Coordinates of C-alpha atoms in Angstrom, one line a residue:
Chain A
M1 CA 169.6 -18.3 34.3
N2 CA 171.4 -15.5 32.6
N3 CA 169.9 -12.5 30.8
N4 CA 170.4 -13.9 27.3
N5 CA 168.4 -17.1 28.2
S6 CA 165.4 -15.1 29.6
I7 CA 165.2 -13.0 26.5
K8 CA 165.3 -16.1 24.4
W9 CA 162.6 -17.7 26.5
F10 CA 160.5 -14.6 26.3
F11 CA 160.5 -14.3 22.5
G12 CA 160.3 -18.1 22.1
T13 CA 157.2 -18.2 24.3
F14 CA 155.3 -15.1 23.1
F15 CA 156.5 -14.7 19.5
G16 CA 157.6 -18.2 18.6
S17 CA 155.4 -18.4 15.6
V18 CA 153.1 -16.1 13.6
F19 CA 150.0 -17.4 15.4
N20 CA 151.7 -16.9 18.8
S21 CA 152.7 -13.3 17.9
I22 CA 149.1 -12.5 16.8
V23 CA 147.7 -13.9 20.0
T24 CA 150.2 -12.1 22.1
I25 CA 149.5 -8.7 20.5
L26 CA 145.8 -9.1 20.6
S27 CA 145.7 -10.1 24.3
A28 CA 148.1 -7.3 25.2
L29 CA 145.7 -4.8 23.5
I30 CA 142.7 -6.2 25.3
F31 CA 144.6 -6.2 28.6
L32 CA 145.6 -2.6 28.1
F33 CA 142.0 -1.6 27.2
L34 CA 140.7 -3.3 30.4
I35 CA 143.4 -1.7 32.6
N36 CA 142.7 1.7 31.1
N37 CA 139.0 1.4 31.8
I38 CA 139.5 0.1 35.3
I39 CA 141.9 2.9 36.2
G40 CA 139.5 5.4 34.6
F41 CA 136.7 4.0 36.8
I42 CA 138.6 4.0 40.0
S43 CA 139.9 7.6 39.5
T44 CA 136.4 8.9 38.9
S45 CA 134.5 6.7 41.3
E46 CA 132.8 8.1 44.4
W47 CA 131.9 5.6 47.0
E48 CA 129.5 7.8 48.9
V49 CA 126.6 5.9 47.3
V50 CA 127.7 2.9 49.3
T51 CA 128.8 4.5 52.5
V52 CA 125.6 6.6 52.8
N53 CA 123.3 3.7 51.9
R54 CA 125.2 1.0 53.8
R55 CA 122.2 0.2 56.0
L56 CA 119.9 -0.2 53.1
L57 CA 122.3 -2.5 51.3
L58 CA 122.9 -4.7 54.3
I59 CA 119.5 -4.9 56.0
G60 CA 117.0 -3.1 53.8
R61 CA 114.3 -1.0 55.4
M62 CA 114.5 -2.6 58.8
P63 CA 113.9 0.1 61.4
A64 CA 116.9 1.3 63.4
E65 CA 115.4 0.2 66.8
H66 CA 115.5 -3.4 65.5
E67 CA 119.2 -3.3 64.6
W68 CA 120.2 -5.1 67.8
R69 CA 118.5 -8.2 66.4
I70 CA 120.9 -8.2 63.5
W71 CA 123.9 -7.6 65.6
S72 CA 123.1 -10.5 67.9
I73 CA 122.6 -12.8 65.0
L74 CA 125.9 -11.7 63.6
W75 CA 127.6 -12.4 66.9
I76 CA 126.1 -15.8 67.4
T77 CA 126.9 -16.8 63.8
S78 CA 130.5 -15.5 64.0
F79 CA 131.0 -17.4 67.3
L80 CA 129.7 -20.6 65.6
I81 CA 131.8 -20.2 62.4
F82 CA 135.0 -19.3 64.2
S83 CA 134.6 -22.0 66.8
S84 CA 134.1 -24.6 64.0
I85 CA 137.1 -23.7 61.9
N86 CA 139.3 -26.0 63.9
S87 CA 137.0 -29.0 63.5
W88 CA 137.8 -29.5 59.9
G89 CA 141.3 -30.5 60.9
S90 CA 143.8 -27.7 61.6
P91 CA 143.4 -24.9 59.0
S92 CA 146.4 -24.1 56.8
K93 CA 148.0 -20.6 56.8
R94 CA 146.3 -20.0 53.4
D95 CA 142.9 -20.7 54.9
L96 CA 143.5 -18.4 57.9
L97 CA 144.7 -15.6 55.6
F98 CA 141.6 -16.1 53.5
I99 CA 139.2 -16.0 56.5
S100 CA 140.9 -12.9 57.9
F101 CA 140.8 -11.2 54.5
I102 CA 137.0 -11.8 54.1
T103 CA 136.3 -10.9 57.7
L104 CA 138.2 -7.6 57.5
I105 CA 136.6 -6.6 54.2
I106 CA 133.2 -7.3 55.6
C107 CA 134.0 -5.3 58.7
L108 CA 135.2 -2.4 56.5
I109 CA 131.9 -2.4 54.7
F110 CA 130.0 -2.5 58.0
T111 CA 131.9 0.1 59.9
T112 CA 130.6 3.6 60.5
S113 CA 131.1 5.9 63.4
S114 CA 127.9 4.7 64.9
T115 CA 128.5 1.0 64.5
I116 CA 132.2 0.8 65.3
L117 CA 131.6 -0.5 68.8
Y118 CA 129.5 -3.4 67.4
V119 CA 132.0 -4.2 64.8
V120 CA 134.8 -4.3 67.4
I121 CA 132.7 -6.6 69.5
S122 CA 132.2 -8.9 66.5
L123 CA 135.9 -9.0 65.8
I124 CA 136.6 -9.8 69.5
I125 CA 134.1 -12.6 69.4
C126 CA 135.7 -14.0 66.2
I127 CA 139.2 -13.9 67.7
V128 CA 138.2 -15.2 71.1
S129 CA 136.1 -18.1 69.8
Y130 CA 138.9 -19.1 67.4
T131 CA 141.5 -19.0 70.1
V132 CA 139.4 -20.7 72.8
S133 CA 138.3 -23.4 70.4
Y134 CA 141.9 -24.0 69.3
F135 CA 142.8 -24.9 72.9
I136 CA 139.7 -26.9 73.5
Y137 CA 140.4 -29.0 70.5
K138 CA 143.8 -29.8 72.0
S139 CA 142.2 -30.7 75.3
S140 CA 140.2 -33.8 76.4
Y141 CA 136.9 -31.8 76.1
Q142 CA 137.1 -32.0 72.3
K143 CA 134.3 -34.5 71.7
Y144 CA 132.0 -32.8 74.1
F145 CA 132.7 -29.4 72.5
Q146 CA 132.3 -30.8 69.0
N147 CA 128.9 -32.3 69.8
S148 CA 127.7 -29.0 71.4
L149 CA 128.7 -27.2 68.3
K150 CA 126.8 -29.6 66.1
I151 CA 123.6 -29.0 68.2
L152 CA 124.2 -25.3 68.0
W153 CA 124.4 -25.4 64.2
I154 CA 121.2 -27.2 64.1
L155 CA 119.6 -24.7 66.4
L156 CA 121.0 -21.8 64.5
L157 CA 118.1 -21.4 62.2
P158 CA 115.4 -21.4 65.0
I159 CA 117.6 -19.0 67.0
I160 CA 117.9 -16.6 64.0
F161 CA 114.2 -16.6 63.6
A162 CA 113.5 -16.2 67.2
L163 CA 115.8 -13.2 67.3
L164 CA 114.2 -11.7 64.2
L165 CA 110.6 -12.2 65.4
I166 CA 110.4 -12.2 69.3
G167 CA 109.1 -9.2 71.1
D168 CA 107.3 -7.5 68.3
G169 CA 110.0 -7.9 65.7
P170 CA 109.7 -6.1 62.4
S171 CA 107.4 -7.5 59.8
P172 CA 109.2 -10.0 57.5
N173 CA 108.3 -7.7 54.5
L174 CA 110.7 -5.2 56.0
W175 CA 113.6 -7.7 55.8
G176 CA 115.8 -6.6 52.9
G177 CA 119.3 -6.2 51.5
F178 CA 122.0 -8.7 52.1
L179 CA 120.2 -10.0 55.2
L180 CA 117.3 -11.1 53.0
N181 CA 119.5 -13.0 50.6
I182 CA 121.3 -14.8 53.3
I183 CA 118.1 -15.7 55.2
L184 CA 116.4 -17.0 52.0
A185 CA 119.5 -19.0 50.9
F186 CA 119.9 -20.4 54.4
I187 CA 116.3 -21.5 54.5
A188 CA 116.3 -22.8 51.0
I189 CA 119.3 -25.0 51.7
S190 CA 118.3 -26.1 55.1
F191 CA 114.9 -27.3 53.9
G192 CA 115.9 -28.2 50.3
F193 CA 118.8 -30.5 51.2
P194 CA 116.9 -32.9 53.5
I195 CA 113.9 -32.9 51.2
G196 CA 116.2 -33.4 48.3
I197 CA 117.7 -36.5 49.9
M198 CA 114.2 -37.9 50.5
L199 CA 113.2 -37.3 46.9
A200 CA 116.4 -38.9 45.6
L201 CA 115.8 -42.0 47.8
G202 CA 112.1 -41.9 46.7
R203 CA 113.2 -41.8 43.1
A204 CA 115.4 -44.8 43.7
S205 CA 112.7 -46.6 45.6
S206 CA 111.2 -49.9 44.4
L207 CA 107.7 -48.8 45.3
P208 CA 106.2 -47.5 42.0
V209 CA 103.8 -45.0 43.7
I210 CA 106.5 -43.3 45.7
K211 CA 108.8 -43.4 42.7
I212 CA 106.3 -41.8 40.3
I213 CA 105.4 -39.1 42.8
C214 CA 109.0 -38.1 43.2
I215 CA 109.7 -38.1 39.5
I216 CA 106.7 -35.9 38.8
Y217 CA 107.7 -33.5 41.6
I218 CA 111.3 -33.3 40.5
E219 CA 110.6 -32.9 36.8
T220 CA 107.8 -30.4 37.3
I221 CA 109.9 -28.1 39.5
R222 CA 113.0 -28.4 37.2
G223 CA 110.9 -28.0 34.1
A224 CA 110.0 -24.3 34.6
P225 CA 112.3 -21.4 35.4
L226 CA 112.6 -20.1 39.0
V227 CA 111.1 -16.8 37.8
A228 CA 107.9 -18.6 36.7
W229 CA 107.6 -20.3 40.1
L230 CA 108.1 -17.0 41.9
L231 CA 105.4 -15.4 39.8
L232 CA 103.2 -18.3 40.5
A233 CA 103.8 -17.8 44.2
W234 CA 102.9 -14.2 43.8
F235 CA 99.6 -14.7 42.0
V236 CA 98.4 -18.3 42.5
L237 CA 99.8 -19.7 45.7
P238 CA 97.4 -17.8 48.0
K239 CA 94.5 -19.4 46.2
F240 CA 95.8 -22.9 46.9
L241 CA 96.3 -22.3 50.6
P242 CA 93.6 -23.0 53.2
T243 CA 91.9 -19.9 54.6
F244 CA 92.2 -20.6 58.3
W245 CA 94.9 -19.0 60.4
G246 CA 95.2 -16.4 57.6
L247 CA 97.4 -18.9 55.7
N248 CA 96.1 -17.5 52.4
E249 CA 97.5 -14.1 53.2
I250 CA 100.8 -15.5 54.0
S251 CA 103.7 -13.0 53.8
V252 CA 105.6 -12.8 50.5
V253 CA 108.8 -13.6 52.2
I254 CA 107.4 -16.9 53.4
R255 CA 106.2 -17.6 49.8
A256 CA 109.7 -16.9 48.5
M257 CA 111.1 -19.3 51.1
I258 CA 108.6 -22.0 50.0
V259 CA 109.4 -21.6 46.3
L260 CA 113.2 -21.5 46.9
S261 CA 113.1 -24.6 49.1
A262 CA 111.0 -26.5 46.6
F263 CA 113.4 -25.5 43.8
T264 CA 116.5 -26.4 45.8
S265 CA 115.1 -29.7 46.8
A266 CA 114.4 -30.7 43.2
Y267 CA 118.0 -29.9 42.0
T268 CA 119.6 -31.4 45.1
A269 CA 117.6 -34.6 44.6
E270 CA 119.1 -35.0 41.1
V271 CA 122.6 -34.3 42.3
I272 CA 122.2 -36.9 45.1
R273 CA 120.7 -39.4 42.8
G274 CA 123.9 -39.2 40.8
G275 CA 125.8 -40.0 44.0
L276 CA 123.5 -42.9 44.8
Q277 CA 124.1 -44.5 41.4
S278 CA 127.8 -44.4 42.0
I279 CA 127.6 -46.7 45.0
P280 CA 128.7 -50.2 44.0
K281 CA 126.1 -52.9 44.3
G282 CA 128.5 -54.8 46.6
Q283 CA 128.0 -52.2 49.3
I284 CA 124.3 -52.9 49.5
E285 CA 124.9 -56.7 49.3
A286 CA 127.4 -56.5 52.2
A287 CA 124.9 -54.4 54.3
D288 CA 122.2 -56.9 53.5
S289 CA 124.3 -59.9 54.3
L290 CA 125.0 -58.3 57.7
N291 CA 121.3 -58.0 58.2
L292 CA 121.3 -54.2 58.6
N293 CA 117.9 -52.7 58.3
Y294 CA 116.8 -50.2 55.6
R295 CA 117.4 -47.1 57.8
T296 CA 120.8 -48.1 58.9
K297 CA 121.8 -49.2 55.4
I298 CA 120.8 -45.8 53.9
S299 CA 121.9 -43.5 56.7
L300 CA 125.2 -45.1 57.6
I301 CA 126.4 -47.0 54.5
I302 CA 124.8 -45.5 51.3
L303 CA 124.2 -41.8 52.0
P304 CA 127.6 -40.9 53.5
Q305 CA 129.3 -42.4 50.5
A306 CA 126.9 -41.0 48.0
I307 CA 127.0 -37.5 49.4
R308 CA 130.8 -37.5 49.5
V309 CA 131.0 -38.2 45.8
V310 CA 128.7 -35.3 44.9
I311 CA 129.9 -32.6 47.3
P312 CA 131.4 -30.4 44.5
A313 CA 128.1 -30.6 42.5
L314 CA 126.1 -30.1 45.7
I315 CA 128.0 -26.9 46.8
S316 CA 127.7 -25.6 43.3
T317 CA 123.9 -26.1 43.4
F318 CA 123.9 -24.2 46.8
I319 CA 126.0 -21.3 45.4
G320 CA 123.5 -21.2 42.5
V321 CA 120.6 -21.0 44.9
F322 CA 122.3 -18.3 46.9
K323 CA 122.6 -16.2 43.8
D324 CA 119.1 -17.0 42.6
T325 CA 117.7 -15.5 45.8
S326 CA 118.2 -12.1 44.1
L327 CA 115.3 -13.1 41.8
V328 CA 112.9 -12.4 44.7
F329 CA 112.6 -8.8 43.5
I330 CA 109.8 -10.3 41.4
L331 CA 107.8 -10.6 44.7
A332 CA 108.5 -6.9 45.3
L333 CA 111.1 -7.7 47.9
T334 CA 114.2 -5.5 48.1
D335 CA 117.1 -7.8 48.2
L336 CA 120.7 -6.7 48.0
L337 CA 120.8 -6.5 44.2
Q338 CA 117.5 -4.7 44.1
V339 CA 118.7 -2.1 46.6
G340 CA 121.9 -1.6 44.6
R341 CA 119.8 -1.0 41.5
I342 CA 117.2 1.2 43.0
I343 CA 119.4 3.7 44.8
P344 CA 121.2 5.1 41.8
E345 CA 118.0 5.1 39.8
Q346 CA 115.7 6.9 42.4
D347 CA 117.9 9.0 44.5
P348 CA 119.0 12.1 42.4
E349 CA 122.0 12.6 44.7
F350 CA 123.5 9.3 43.5
F351 CA 122.4 9.4 39.9
G352 CA 124.9 7.7 37.6
K353 CA 126.7 5.9 40.5
A354 CA 125.2 2.6 39.6
L355 CA 128.5 1.0 38.9
E356 CA 129.9 1.7 42.4
A357 CA 126.8 0.3 44.0
L358 CA 126.8 -2.8 41.9
C359 CA 130.5 -3.4 42.5
V360 CA 129.8 -3.6 46.2
V361 CA 126.8 -5.8 45.6
A362 CA 128.9 -8.1 43.4
F363 CA 131.6 -8.2 46.0
L364 CA 129.2 -9.2 48.8
F365 CA 127.8 -12.0 46.6
W366 CA 131.3 -13.1 45.8
T367 CA 132.4 -13.3 49.4
V368 CA 129.7 -15.8 50.3
S369 CA 130.1 -17.8 47.1
I370 CA 133.9 -18.1 47.5
S371 CA 133.5 -19.0 51.2
L372 CA 131.1 -21.8 50.3
S373 CA 133.4 -23.1 47.6
N374 CA 136.3 -23.1 50.0
L375 CA 134.2 -24.8 52.6
S376 CA 133.4 -27.5 50.0
K377 CA 137.1 -28.1 49.5
K378 CA 137.6 -28.4 53.2
V379 CA 134.7 -30.8 53.7
E380 CA 135.8 -32.9 50.8
K381 CA 139.3 -33.2 52.2
S382 CA 138.1 -34.0 55.7
L383 CA 135.8 -36.7 54.3
G384 CA 138.4 -37.9 52.0
I385 CA 140.2 -40.1 54.6
G386 CA 139.6 -43.6 53.6
S387 CA 138.2 -43.0 50.2
R388 CA 139.0 -45.6 47.7
Chain B
M1 CA 134.8 -89.5 55.9
Q2 CA 138.5 -90.3 55.4
N3 CA 140.9 -88.0 57.3
K4 CA 138.1 -85.8 58.8
S5 CA 136.8 -88.7 60.9
K6 CA 137.8 -87.0 64.1
K7 CA 135.3 -84.2 63.5
Q8 CA 131.7 -84.7 64.5
I9 CA 129.3 -83.8 61.7
G10 CA 126.0 -82.7 63.1
K11 CA 122.4 -82.7 61.9
E12 CA 121.4 -81.1 58.6
I13 CA 121.3 -77.3 58.7
I14 CA 120.7 -76.3 55.1
L15 CA 118.2 -78.1 52.9
T16 CA 117.6 -77.1 49.3
D17 CA 115.1 -78.8 47.1
K18 CA 114.9 -78.3 43.3
V19 CA 116.0 -74.7 43.5
T20 CA 115.9 -72.8 40.2
K21 CA 116.9 -69.3 39.3
S22 CA 117.2 -67.5 36.0
F23 CA 118.4 -64.1 34.9
G24 CA 116.3 -63.2 31.9
K25 CA 116.7 -66.1 29.5
F26 CA 119.8 -67.5 31.1
Q27 CA 119.0 -70.3 33.6
A28 CA 121.6 -70.1 36.3
L29 CA 120.2 -72.9 38.5
R30 CA 118.2 -75.8 37.1
G31 CA 117.1 -77.5 40.2
I32 CA 119.6 -77.9 43.0
T33 CA 118.8 -80.4 45.6
S34 CA 121.3 -80.8 48.4
K35 CA 121.8 -81.1 52.2
I36 CA 124.4 -79.5 54.2
Y37 CA 125.2 -80.6 57.8
E38 CA 126.3 -78.7 60.8
K39 CA 130.0 -78.3 61.2
E40 CA 130.5 -79.5 57.7
V41 CA 132.9 -77.8 55.2
V42 CA 131.5 -78.0 51.7
V43 CA 133.5 -76.8 48.7
I44 CA 131.7 -76.0 45.5
F45 CA 133.7 -76.0 42.3
G46 CA 133.0 -76.1 38.6
P47 CA 133.5 -74.1 35.4
S48 CA 132.6 -70.4 35.2
G49 CA 128.9 -69.7 34.7
S50 CA 127.9 -73.0 36.3
G51 CA 125.8 -71.3 39.0
K52 CA 128.2 -71.8 41.9
S53 CA 128.0 -68.2 43.1
T54 CA 124.3 -67.9 42.3
F55 CA 123.7 -70.9 44.5
I56 CA 125.4 -69.7 47.6
R57 CA 123.8 -66.2 47.1
T58 CA 120.4 -67.8 47.2
I59 CA 121.2 -69.2 50.6
N60 CA 121.0 -65.7 52.3
R61 CA 118.6 -64.5 49.6
L62 CA 120.9 -61.9 48.0
E63 CA 119.4 -63.6 44.9
P64 CA 115.8 -64.7 45.6
H65 CA 115.2 -68.1 44.0
D66 CA 112.5 -68.6 41.4
S67 CA 111.1 -72.0 42.5
G68 CA 112.0 -74.8 44.8
Q69 CA 112.6 -74.7 48.5
I70 CA 115.4 -73.5 50.7
I71 CA 115.4 -74.2 54.4
V72 CA 118.1 -72.7 56.6
D73 CA 118.3 -73.7 60.2
G74 CA 114.7 -74.9 60.1
I75 CA 113.4 -71.7 58.6
E76 CA 112.1 -71.5 55.0
L77 CA 113.3 -68.6 52.8
N78 CA 110.4 -66.8 51.2
D79 CA 109.1 -63.3 50.9
D80 CA 108.5 -63.2 54.7
V81 CA 110.9 -60.5 56.0
K82 CA 111.0 -62.0 59.5
N83 CA 112.2 -65.3 58.1
L84 CA 114.7 -63.5 56.0
Q85 CA 116.1 -61.6 58.9
H86 CA 116.4 -64.7 61.0
V87 CA 118.2 -66.5 58.3
R88 CA 120.6 -63.6 57.5
S89 CA 121.5 -63.3 61.2
N90 CA 122.6 -66.9 61.1
V91 CA 124.5 -66.7 57.8
G92 CA 127.7 -64.7 57.3
M93 CA 129.1 -64.0 53.9
V94 CA 132.5 -63.1 52.5
F95 CA 132.6 -61.7 49.0
Q96 CA 135.2 -61.9 46.2
Q97 CA 135.5 -58.1 46.1
F98 CA 135.6 -57.8 50.0
N99 CA 132.8 -55.1 49.9
L100 CA 134.1 -53.4 53.0
F101 CA 132.7 -50.0 53.9
P102 CA 135.4 -47.7 52.7
H103 CA 134.2 -44.7 54.7
L104 CA 134.3 -46.5 58.0
S105 CA 137.4 -47.4 60.1
V106 CA 138.4 -51.0 60.3
L107 CA 137.0 -51.2 63.8
R108 CA 133.7 -49.6 62.8
N109 CA 133.4 -51.9 59.9
I110 CA 133.1 -54.7 62.4
T111 CA 131.1 -53.0 65.1
I112 CA 128.4 -51.5 63.0
A113 CA 126.3 -54.7 62.6
P114 CA 126.5 -55.9 66.2
Q115 CA 125.6 -52.4 67.4
K116 CA 122.8 -51.7 64.9
V117 CA 121.3 -55.2 64.5
K118 CA 121.9 -56.7 67.9
G119 CA 121.8 -53.5 69.9
L120 CA 125.1 -54.1 71.6
K121 CA 126.8 -51.2 73.5
R122 CA 129.7 -49.6 71.7
A123 CA 132.2 -50.8 74.3
D124 CA 131.0 -54.4 74.1
A125 CA 131.0 -54.3 70.3
E126 CA 134.5 -53.0 70.2
E127 CA 135.7 -55.7 72.6
I128 CA 134.2 -58.3 70.2
A129 CA 135.8 -56.5 67.3
M130 CA 139.2 -56.5 68.9
N131 CA 139.0 -60.2 69.7
L132 CA 138.1 -60.9 66.1
L133 CA 140.9 -58.7 64.7
Q134 CA 143.2 -60.7 66.9
R135 CA 141.8 -63.9 65.5
V136 CA 142.4 -62.8 61.9
R137 CA 145.8 -61.4 63.0
I138 CA 145.4 -57.7 62.2
P139 CA 144.7 -56.1 65.6
E140 CA 147.2 -53.3 64.9
Q141 CA 145.1 -52.0 62.0
A142 CA 142.0 -51.3 64.0
N143 CA 142.0 -47.5 63.5
K144 CA 143.0 -47.4 59.9
F145 CA 140.6 -47.3 56.9
P146 CA 140.1 -50.3 54.7
S147 CA 141.9 -48.6 51.7
Q148 CA 145.1 -48.5 53.8
L149 CA 145.2 -52.3 54.2
S150 CA 146.6 -54.8 51.7
G151 CA 144.2 -57.0 49.8
G152 CA 144.8 -60.0 52.1
Q153 CA 144.2 -57.9 55.2
Q154 CA 141.0 -56.5 53.7
Q155 CA 139.6 -60.0 53.1
R156 CA 140.6 -61.0 56.6
L157 CA 138.8 -57.9 57.9
A158 CA 135.7 -59.0 55.8
I159 CA 135.8 -62.4 57.5
A160 CA 136.0 -60.7 60.9
R161 CA 133.1 -58.5 60.0
A162 CA 130.9 -61.4 59.1
L163 CA 132.0 -63.3 62.2
A164 CA 131.0 -60.4 64.5
M165 CA 127.4 -61.4 64.0
E166 CA 128.2 -64.9 65.4
P167 CA 126.7 -66.7 62.4
K168 CA 126.2 -70.5 62.4
I169 CA 127.0 -70.7 58.7
M170 CA 129.7 -68.9 56.7
L171 CA 129.4 -68.5 52.9
F172 CA 132.6 -67.8 50.9
D173 CA 132.1 -66.5 47.4
E174 CA 135.5 -67.0 45.7
P175 CA 137.3 -65.2 48.6
T176 CA 140.8 -65.4 47.2
S177 CA 140.1 -64.8 43.5
A178 CA 140.7 -61.0 43.7
L179 CA 144.0 -61.4 45.6
D180 CA 147.6 -61.3 44.6
P181 CA 149.2 -64.8 44.9
E182 CA 151.3 -63.9 47.9
M183 CA 148.2 -62.8 49.9
I184 CA 146.1 -65.9 49.2
K185 CA 147.9 -67.9 51.9
E186 CA 147.1 -65.6 54.8
V187 CA 143.4 -65.6 54.0
L188 CA 143.4 -69.4 53.6
E189 CA 145.1 -69.8 56.9
V190 CA 142.3 -67.9 58.6
M191 CA 139.7 -70.0 56.8
T192 CA 141.4 -73.2 57.8
E193 CA 141.5 -72.1 61.4
L194 CA 137.8 -71.3 61.1
A195 CA 137.0 -74.7 59.6
E196 CA 138.9 -76.4 62.4
S197 CA 136.9 -74.5 65.0
G198 CA 133.8 -76.3 63.7
M199 CA 132.1 -73.6 61.6
T200 CA 129.7 -74.8 59.0
M201 CA 131.2 -73.4 55.8
I202 CA 130.3 -73.4 52.1
C203 CA 133.1 -72.2 49.9
V204 CA 133.2 -71.5 46.2
T205 CA 136.9 -71.6 45.5
H206 CA 139.5 -72.7 43.0
E207 CA 142.1 -73.3 45.7
M208 CA 142.2 -77.0 45.5
G209 CA 145.1 -77.5 47.9
F210 CA 143.2 -75.7 50.6
A211 CA 140.0 -77.6 49.6
K212 CA 141.7 -81.0 49.9
E213 CA 142.9 -80.1 53.3
V214 CA 139.7 -78.8 54.9
A215 CA 136.7 -79.9 52.9
D216 CA 134.5 -82.8 54.0
R217 CA 132.6 -82.9 50.8
F218 CA 132.8 -81.5 47.3
L219 CA 130.0 -80.4 45.0
F220 CA 130.8 -80.3 41.3
F221 CA 128.5 -77.8 39.5
D222 CA 128.0 -77.6 35.8
E223 CA 125.3 -75.8 33.8
G224 CA 123.2 -75.1 36.9
L225 CA 123.2 -78.6 38.2
I226 CA 125.1 -80.6 40.8
V227 CA 126.8 -83.1 38.5
E228 CA 128.6 -85.1 41.1
E229 CA 129.3 -84.9 44.8
G230 CA 131.5 -86.7 47.3
T231 CA 134.8 -86.7 49.2
W232 CA 138.1 -85.8 47.7
D233 CA 138.9 -89.5 47.0
Q234 CA 135.5 -90.1 45.4
I235 CA 135.6 -87.1 43.1
F236 CA 139.2 -86.5 42.3
S237 CA 140.6 -90.1 42.2
N238 CA 137.6 -91.7 40.9
P239 CA 135.1 -89.5 39.1
K240 CA 132.1 -91.2 37.7
E241 CA 130.6 -88.5 35.4
E242 CA 132.1 -87.7 32.0
R243 CA 131.8 -83.9 32.6
T244 CA 133.7 -84.2 35.9
K245 CA 136.5 -86.1 34.3
L246 CA 136.7 -83.5 31.5
F247 CA 136.8 -80.5 34.0
L248 CA 139.3 -82.2 36.2
S249 CA 141.6 -82.9 33.2
Q250 CA 141.5 -79.2 32.5
I251 CA 142.4 -78.0 36.0
L252 CA 144.7 -80.6 37.4

């Protein structure tokens, strides 16, 4: 293409008509304005607010002597994540680039002179587990390894809790920062998903009692905002709980977990119901004609197909839940967002540095959300074999 | 029984007595009384909406009948789940739309029922499955997914899947109606082979060439009733009822 052509193309595309010209000029102005502001912000920004308060942002007010718990959780989780990368079929170059990018940025945020050793250990674990798993997947131990990984994933939640609580762990009320968001989201999804499946099946049930109970539950939970439910958990929930074992003085973190799980289950149930409705009647007839019992029919024929259809919607619900965990500030918990807001407000040293703090908060939320959405693409692709 | 005389027809295996079924106001079956014998191949034909499909779907209770009596292999079909399971384990079904499980491999489509219902070991179930795939002539497709097969291959897989439960009776609900013409033959060949092996079969089909070759008896359905029944010669050369004559004049 010669020069003359490109100039023609340029004017034809951007100034081809009066309307096009107006749109071009307006968007150029907005673009310049944004660039100007961003450059202005970057040139005046001071990131000390983040570097000094790194600990608060990441783990809240958890005492320093308990830090080893967090590091060991991080190591186990990185081992699991990086060993599992290869099980979704071999990752493309783009995936690997993305994973390395996210990992490095997170390391950058974590690293200080005192933690550099831990971060290096984490990185080594990541690289070693990826490389080792890569070779195991090529060997004959693949099946065995895959099954052990599955079991470990199921055990991850108990392991995390054991690590947080054993040997006089810090009170759950001291959990905070990014750690709190991740734990809450993890719990909400791990409990909300299976409960949601049962609710969806219940709603599709032919037994009127079960059906009505499920409908009432789902519609009640969905009918009020999450904030209202959290307030309810703050004021009312203790009165509903039995008094033995100190259940009525249950920690606010646990209350937040209950509310978030209940909320997630209701939304998940509706998403999965959509998937159940998309299954052709012929599938059920075929399963019936083969004399499969209800459990086999649901767990091996209907659900795998129903869930595959709704994976995008499901992951988007999960991303929503993850971001909603920041609403637990209502229960006086200091999650990542709350820490990011409080520091510039209360510490005179960092007064007026709210934007820097919030930028990092936003970025941390973004890394998790974008990873989840990438995961969803991968899962969809790996389940897509044999789709109609 | 004209040219089928070499085959030994056994004792009666399916008995239906005044079976009725309606969907809302539409009465699909108005009292079907029939007997079907072991090793017999029965072809059901008739105009659309005449209740052919509904009738064979009542035999394994995919459609519960409203009144009347259905006895399959000595067991009456009613709300009793035990009876239903017993009947379904003796009756295999092949559908017009194949209804294969799209998320499972070809092999797994066949092995799932023997493993989960009969409790066979995986290796045993797979051996059975490979034999059946051999029988329907698609052993090389075992590790593919149903969507990777042609229509004819999918329907043959559906037949293999039903046979894996070793049923005494096979029901075919318009098995070739959703197929391209060039694929009908391969499915009919498998069905012919099955008929010759002595399987009790009830087929709803419009493939009259195939029917003439394998069927022992024909049932002509119209408006939810059996209008006429008999061998090929009795019905096609020499129909007694006006409605049969009219329908035959339209299709032949």
